[in-house]
mmCIF file of C-alpha atoms in Angstrom:
data_model
loop_
_atom_site.group_PDB
_atom_site.id
_atom_site.type_symbol
_atom_site.label_atom_id
_atom_site.label_comp_id
_atom_site.label_asym_id
_atom_site.label_seq_id
_atom_site.Cartn_x
_atom_site.Cartn_y
_atom_site.Cartn_z
ATOM 1 C CA UNK A 1 0.000 0.000 0.000
ATOM 2 C CA UNK A 2 1.401 3.410 -0.939
ATOM 3 C CA UNK A 3 1.535 6.487 1.288
ATOM 4 C CA UNK A 4 -1.310 8.962 0.839
ATOM 5 C CA UNK A 5 -0.889 11.988 -1.416
ATOM 6 C CA UNK A 6 -3.145 14.978 -0.845
ATOM 7 C CA UNK A 7 -3.238 18.188 -2.888
ATOM 8 C CA UNK A 8 -5.760 20.887 -2.211
ATOM 9 C CA UNK A 9 -6.643 24.326 -1.090
ATOM 10 C CA UNK A 10 -8.661 26.196 1.479
ATOM 11 C CA UNK A 11 -10.569 29.417 0.856
ATOM 12 C CA UNK A 12 -12.319 31.477 3.498
ATOM 13 C CA UNK A 13 -14.021 34.826 3.111
ATOM 14 C CA UNK A 14 -13.726 35.606 6.825
ATOM 15 C CA UNK A 15 -12.269 33.873 9.912
ATOM 16 C CA UNK A 16 -12.120 35.385 13.398
ATOM 17 C CA UNK A 17 -9.549 34.399 16.030
ATOM 18 C CA UNK A 18 -8.703 36.194 19.302
ATOM 19 C CA UNK A 19 -9.779 39.629 18.157
ATOM 20 C CA UNK A 20 -8.215 39.348 14.717
ATOM 21 C CA UNK A 21 -10.125 38.883 11.506
ATOM 22 C CA UNK A 22 -8.605 37.058 8.529
ATOM 23 C CA UNK A 23 -10.251 37.991 5.230
ATOM 24 C CA UNK A 24 -9.966 36.682 1.696
ATOM 25 C CA UNK A 25 -7.775 33.767 2.756
ATOM 26 C CA UNK A 26 -6.703 31.294 0.098
ATOM 27 C CA UNK A 27 -4.029 28.716 0.831
ATOM 28 C CA UNK A 28 -2.877 25.819 -1.343
ATOM 29 C CA UNK A 29 -1.170 22.787 0.147
ATOM 30 C CA UNK A 30 0.292 19.387 -0.674
ATOM 31 C CA UNK A 31 0.977 16.391 1.578
ATOM 32 C CA UNK A 32 3.268 13.513 0.621
ATOM 33 C CA UNK A 33 5.045 11.003 2.883
ATOM 34 C CA UNK A 34 4.837 13.132 6.018
ATOM 35 C CA UNK A 35 5.899 16.331 4.229
ATOM 36 C CA UNK A 36 3.540 19.293 3.939
ATOM 37 C CA UNK A 37 4.094 22.312 1.737
ATOM 38 C CA UNK A 38 1.818 25.308 1.593
ATOM 39 C CA UNK A 39 1.508 28.675 -0.079
ATOM 40 C CA UNK A 40 -0.798 31.620 0.474
ATOM 41 C CA UNK A 41 -0.948 35.102 -1.026
ATOM 42 C CA UNK A 42 -2.754 38.383 -0.397
ATOM 43 C CA UNK A 43 -4.424 37.525 2.927
ATOM 44 C CA UNK A 44 -5.805 40.458 4.902
ATOM 45 C CA UNK A 45 -5.580 40.588 8.709
ATOM 46 C CA UNK A 46 -7.571 43.198 10.605
ATOM 47 C CA UNK A 47 -7.916 44.196 14.241
ATOM 48 C CA UNK A 48 -10.424 46.989 14.800
ATOM 49 C CA UNK A 49 -9.691 49.691 12.224
ATOM 50 C CA UNK A 50 -6.098 48.509 11.694
ATOM 51 C CA UNK A 51 -5.256 46.092 8.914
ATOM 52 C CA UNK A 52 -2.232 44.561 7.240
ATOM 53 C CA UNK A 53 -1.909 42.555 4.042
ATOM 54 C CA UNK A 54 0.077 39.317 4.192
ATOM 55 C CA UNK A 55 1.640 39.327 0.747
ATOM 56 C CA UNK A 56 3.041 35.793 0.831
ATOM 57 C CA UNK A 57 3.283 32.719 3.058
ATOM 58 C CA UNK A 58 5.586 29.898 1.992
ATOM 59 C CA UNK A 59 5.955 26.803 4.176
ATOM 60 C CA UNK A 60 7.628 23.431 3.999
ATOM 61 C CA UNK A 61 6.980 21.227 7.038
ATOM 62 C CA UNK A 62 7.413 17.616 8.024
ATOM 63 C CA UNK A 63 5.608 15.599 10.679
ATOM 64 C CA UNK A 64 7.165 12.381 11.949
ATOM 65 C CA UNK A 65 6.493 10.522 15.203
ATOM 66 C CA UNK A 66 4.932 13.529 16.932
ATOM 67 C CA UNK A 67 7.654 16.001 15.932
ATOM 68 C CA UNK A 68 7.098 18.941 13.605
ATOM 69 C CA UNK A 69 10.073 19.798 11.393
ATOM 70 C CA UNK A 70 9.907 23.343 10.067
ATOM 71 C CA UNK A 71 12.175 23.292 7.046
ATOM 72 C CA UNK A 72 10.945 26.703 5.946
ATOM 73 C CA UNK A 73 8.263 29.139 7.076
ATOM 74 C CA UNK A 74 8.507 32.514 5.390
ATOM 75 C CA UNK A 75 5.927 35.257 5.843
ATOM 76 C CA UNK A 76 6.041 38.572 3.979
ATOM 77 C CA UNK A 77 3.549 41.168 5.152
ATOM 78 C CA UNK A 78 3.935 44.649 3.673
ATOM 79 C CA UNK A 79 7.243 45.816 5.240
ATOM 80 C CA UNK A 80 7.827 42.708 7.417
ATOM 81 C CA UNK A 81 9.830 39.593 6.583
ATOM 82 C CA UNK A 82 9.643 36.691 9.032
ATOM 83 C CA UNK A 83 11.587 33.444 8.663
ATOM 84 C CA UNK A 84 11.293 30.448 11.015
ATOM 85 C CA UNK A 85 13.175 27.126 10.796
ATOM 86 C CA UNK A 86 13.685 24.263 13.200
ATOM 87 C CA UNK A 87 11.898 21.564 15.142
ATOM 88 C CA UNK A 88 9.246 21.224 17.808
ATOM 89 C CA UNK A 89 8.923 17.875 19.542
ATOM 90 C CA UNK A 90 6.826 17.079 22.638
ATOM 91 C CA UNK A 91 9.618 14.791 23.914
ATOM 92 C CA UNK A 92 12.637 17.067 23.351
ATOM 93 C CA UNK A 93 11.072 20.540 23.154
ATOM 94 C CA UNK A 94 11.837 23.431 20.846
ATOM 95 C CA UNK A 95 14.863 24.021 18.665
ATOM 96 C CA UNK A 96 13.956 26.806 16.228
ATOM 97 C CA UNK A 97 15.612 29.860 14.755
ATOM 98 C CA UNK A 98 13.741 33.083 14.056
ATOM 99 C CA UNK A 99 14.650 36.015 11.852
ATOM 100 C CA UNK A 100 12.240 38.937 11.605
ATOM 101 C CA UNK A 101 12.864 42.322 10.058
ATOM 102 C CA UNK A 102 10.622 45.295 9.562
ATOM 103 C CA UNK A 103 11.725 48.135 7.328
ATOM 104 C CA UNK A 104 10.116 51.304 6.141
ATOM 105 C CA UNK A 105 7.010 52.621 7.840
ATOM 106 C CA UNK A 106 6.587 49.750 10.332
ATOM 107 C CA UNK A 107 2.964 49.081 9.403
ATOM 108 C CA UNK A 108 3.043 45.297 9.951
ATOM 109 C CA UNK A 109 5.049 45.524 13.183
ATOM 110 C CA UNK A 110 2.738 48.244 14.517
ATOM 111 C CA UNK A 111 -0.238 46.043 13.706
ATOM 112 C CA UNK A 112 1.211 42.992 15.493
ATOM 113 C CA UNK A 113 2.391 44.856 18.614
ATOM 114 C CA UNK A 114 -0.435 47.451 18.790
ATOM 115 C CA UNK A 115 2.296 50.091 19.201
ATOM 116 C CA UNK A 116 3.133 52.753 16.622
ATOM 117 C CA UNK A 117 6.631 51.779 15.442
ATOM 118 C CA UNK A 118 8.447 53.275 12.461
ATOM 119 C CA UNK A 119 11.849 52.485 11.022
ATOM 120 C CA UNK A 120 14.134 49.501 10.804
ATOM 121 C CA UNK A 121 13.637 46.876 13.533
ATOM 122 C CA UNK A 122 14.965 43.327 13.490
ATOM 123 C CA UNK A 123 15.003 40.307 15.768
ATOM 124 C CA UNK A 124 17.178 37.207 15.430
ATOM 125 C CA UNK A 125 17.405 34.337 17.841
ATOM 126 C CA UNK A 126 16.499 30.816 18.921
ATOM 127 C CA UNK A 127 13.538 29.245 20.664
ATOM 128 C CA UNK A 128 14.399 26.373 23.019
ATOM 129 C CA UNK A 129 13.003 24.569 26.038
ATOM 130 C CA UNK A 130 9.728 22.802 26.611
ATOM 131 C CA UNK A 131 6.802 23.627 24.347
ATOM 132 C CA UNK A 132 4.761 24.760 27.367
ATOM 133 C CA UNK A 133 7.539 27.031 28.701
ATOM 134 C CA UNK A 134 9.533 28.247 25.682
ATOM 135 C CA UNK A 135 12.697 30.290 26.011
ATOM 136 C CA UNK A 136 13.859 32.850 23.457
ATOM 137 C CA UNK A 137 17.479 33.976 23.286
ATOM 138 C CA UNK A 138 18.207 36.555 20.656
ATOM 139 C CA UNK A 139 19.140 40.040 19.655
ATOM 140 C CA UNK A 140 17.069 43.063 18.807
ATOM 141 C CA UNK A 141 18.545 45.614 16.446
ATOM 142 C CA UNK A 142 16.905 48.874 15.525
ATOM 143 C CA UNK A 143 17.793 52.101 13.903
ATOM 144 C CA UNK A 144 16.746 54.504 13.067
ATOM 145 C CA UNK A 145 13.410 53.682 14.709
ATOM 146 C CA UNK A 146 10.638 55.571 16.476
ATOM 147 C CA UNK A 147 8.178 54.171 19.018
ATOM 148 C CA UNK A 148 5.258 56.394 19.966
ATOM 149 C CA UNK A 149 2.738 55.759 22.669
#
């Protein structure tokens, strides 16, 4: 018997989660031998009157024996680039690297933090520890940047 192969897509006009509203969501995906790849474009997130457009999501994941391997998770949202790679395993915990950078007017970062932030802001680091009590060790670099509030 061969392993299942699944190709498909999900479309949603509107989904609400914890005060955020996802509109016009369309994601395509493929599953083969424990590997999942997915792609989404032009998704709109809103929170009250604020909104940000997620220009692109590109993911390549694997799931084996309870562990999630994140080969690639890249999110581009207006002036934000987020990249996540690594592994999460209930038995051994987290081992993931994060790179996030916001340039320009800070629209996406302001949306996510609910703080008006402008300029260049970046975060690089690693998640480790148990899934229920994660630890993040990293660096924050900024400049020039403005935080108002």
